[in-house]
XYZ file of C-alpha atoms in Angstrom:
217
model
C 133.947 71.480 73.652
C 134.984 72.292 77.214
C 135.872 75.857 76.151
C 132.417 76.325 74.604
C 130.846 75.103 77.840
C 132.885 77.601 79.866
C 131.946 80.441 77.520
C 128.281 79.502 77.834
C 128.515 79.570 81.629
C 130.224 82.974 81.533
C 127.518 84.328 79.230
C 124.781 82.955 81.483
C 126.445 84.471 84.558
C 126.670 87.854 82.834
C 122.972 87.752 81.942
C 121.989 86.837 85.505
C 124.160 89.582 87.003
C 122.890 92.155 84.502
C 119.284 91.224 85.250
C 119.909 91.487 88.978
C 121.428 94.931 88.556
C 118.437 96.074 86.517
C 116.034 94.750 89.155
C 117.955 96.525 91.918
C 117.938 99.903 90.190
C 116.209 102.303 92.526
C 115.226 105.914 92.567
C 116.480 107.953 95.510
C 114.302 111.046 95.975
C 116.092 114.278 96.750
C 114.709 117.538 98.077
C 112.854 119.446 95.373
C 112.054 116.529 93.067
C 108.523 116.605 91.691
C 106.382 113.481 91.429
C 103.663 113.465 88.775
C 100.811 111.038 89.318
C 97.942 109.533 87.379
C 95.155 109.091 89.919
C 92.113 107.095 88.870
C 89.482 109.000 90.834
C 86.738 108.750 88.245
C 85.245 111.263 85.780
C 86.805 114.314 87.442
C 90.366 112.992 87.178
C 89.622 111.919 83.609
C 88.474 115.470 82.868
C 91.691 116.913 84.301
C 93.869 114.517 82.323
C 92.243 115.168 78.962
C 92.620 118.957 79.135
C 96.330 118.811 78.260
C 98.843 116.192 77.267
C 101.660 115.386 79.651
C 105.335 114.699 79.054
C 105.937 111.517 77.044
C 102.167 111.191 76.459
C 101.419 110.295 80.072
C 98.150 111.456 81.644
C 98.646 113.202 84.978
C 95.959 114.475 87.307
C 98.071 115.164 90.403
C 101.560 116.128 91.553
C 103.566 116.537 94.746
C 106.887 118.000 95.895
C 109.570 115.916 97.633
C 110.665 117.067 101.091
C 113.432 115.246 102.989
C 112.660 115.456 106.705
C 115.118 115.740 109.594
C 115.442 111.950 109.778
C 116.299 111.717 106.091
C 112.938 110.286 105.108
C 111.233 111.486 101.912
C 107.800 112.987 102.334
C 105.528 114.569 99.771
C 104.094 118.064 100.107
C 100.785 118.018 98.290
C 97.436 119.716 98.190
C 94.859 116.978 98.247
C 91.613 116.293 100.042
C 90.716 119.382 102.027
C 94.157 120.936 102.597
C 97.861 121.151 101.896
C 99.520 118.317 103.780
C 102.538 116.053 104.178
C 102.151 112.501 102.903
C 104.654 109.705 103.323
C 106.513 108.746 100.165
C 105.157 105.192 100.223
C 101.568 106.254 100.819
C 101.841 108.632 97.865
C 103.041 105.800 95.609
C 100.501 103.286 96.880
C 97.639 105.620 95.985
C 97.881 104.867 92.259
C 98.869 101.270 91.538
C 98.455 99.532 88.202
C 97.104 95.978 88.024
C 100.755 94.843 87.949
C 101.412 96.759 91.188
C 103.413 99.588 89.656
C 102.748 103.139 90.912
C 101.421 105.371 88.144
C 104.058 107.965 88.957
C 107.113 109.485 87.309
C 109.796 111.517 89.050
C 111.168 114.696 87.511
C 114.110 116.855 88.586
C 115.343 120.360 87.801
C 118.846 121.811 87.599
C 118.226 124.506 90.189
C 120.769 124.796 92.986
C 120.332 123.092 96.345
C 119.693 126.450 98.022
C 117.031 127.353 95.451
C 115.286 124.017 95.845
C 115.404 124.336 99.632
C 113.680 127.718 99.286
C 110.958 126.222 97.100
C 110.377 123.410 99.596
C 110.305 125.849 102.517
C 107.714 127.983 100.730
C 105.539 124.928 100.087
C 105.979 123.754 103.688
C 104.789 127.147 104.862
C 101.436 126.431 103.212
C 100.818 123.120 105.008
C 97.400 123.306 106.621
C 96.053 125.846 104.136
C 92.765 124.817 102.466
C 92.493 123.049 99.147
C 91.393 125.361 96.329
C 88.279 123.518 95.206
C 87.245 126.428 92.968
C 90.584 126.566 91.094
C 90.764 130.343 91.448
C 93.979 132.404 91.434
C 95.177 134.444 94.429
C 92.616 133.304 96.996
C 94.933 131.920 99.712
C 93.919 128.396 98.801
C 95.895 125.894 96.738
C 95.213 123.074 94.324
C 98.080 120.648 93.674
C 99.817 122.229 90.694
C 99.083 125.779 91.834
C 100.963 125.185 95.106
C 104.095 123.877 93.408
C 104.073 126.546 90.691
C 103.824 129.219 93.399
C 106.681 127.699 95.417
C 109.064 127.464 92.465
C 108.196 130.834 90.935
C 108.661 132.606 94.266
C 111.844 130.738 95.192
C 113.541 131.284 91.837
C 112.384 134.923 91.482
C 111.165 134.208 87.965
C 108.418 132.392 86.110
C 109.363 128.730 86.107
C 105.813 127.475 85.603
C 103.577 129.754 83.561
C 99.881 130.291 84.055
C 97.523 129.966 81.129
C 93.777 130.374 80.580
C 92.082 127.329 82.066
C 89.412 125.472 80.153
C 86.793 123.041 81.357
C 85.397 122.226 77.941
C 85.605 118.953 76.080
C 88.703 118.798 73.846
C 88.011 120.485 70.521
C 84.442 121.391 71.451
C 82.526 124.297 72.922
C 80.568 122.177 75.381
C 81.688 121.847 78.976
C 82.697 118.422 80.192
C 79.693 116.969 82.094
C 82.002 116.090 84.999
C 82.886 119.767 85.454
C 79.253 120.850 85.136
C 78.280 118.522 87.973
C 81.312 119.548 90.036
C 80.682 123.298 89.923
C 76.906 122.878 90.230
C 77.510 121.047 93.495
C 79.606 124.016 94.653
C 76.914 126.469 93.521
C 79.423 128.520 91.559
C 79.927 129.306 87.854
C 82.617 127.473 85.921
C 85.775 129.691 85.980
C 86.423 129.286 82.260
C 89.386 131.315 80.968
C 90.839 132.338 84.331
C 94.629 131.842 84.670
C 95.859 128.642 86.212
C 98.055 125.592 85.737
C 97.758 121.821 85.628
C 100.068 118.820 86.126
C 100.148 117.870 82.459
C 101.364 121.232 81.235
C 103.857 121.576 84.095
C 105.373 118.164 83.330
C 106.367 119.553 79.921
C 108.407 122.397 81.421
C 111.880 122.811 79.951
C 113.167 123.218 83.505
C 112.342 119.580 84.301
C 113.634 116.248 83.115
C 112.350 112.728 83.746
C 114.688 110.808 86.034
C 112.573 107.781 86.947
C 109.490 106.024 85.635
C 107.587 103.727 87.950
C 105.414 102.458 85.092
């Protein structure tokens, strides 16, 4: 009877320790990691997310590149708002919380060398302050989120890591444009750039060069 009691205590202790270890598991960002994010910004983000599926059936509308600063702090290089900018790691995560307070973010990592990843980060850093590409056009010295990171990796690795593809702004499986995109481009007084080459977070998250290393939700 005493032996059974001891075994039960040992089992309980193991469960408690195992649970504590699971709770203390953390993700440590390293230079060159890419964070994919599901931002709930309304109809426009919904339109972005439904154009392509993302890795593991997630729905991403944004992405950023991890940069470790001189103090060892992770920051995120991203094109958001009106320009390419640096955002603190925690502010990036806090932008997209679920009702259970989990960031709607996953972290992905490539197998490129440290020197190659440093080059990609340096290229992206060199674009900080450049305007956001609100028209989603190629080669116009402006950047939207996925375009910036695709450019940085492709240039750093001297090969096509993230491919461009004809962009569509139509409803899935239909010939009609998504009303959100019609309103968006009407407000900019410009035609919808249907079919021009580009990239998006969902498609890039499915790259064979990347693997999921941490899921926040």
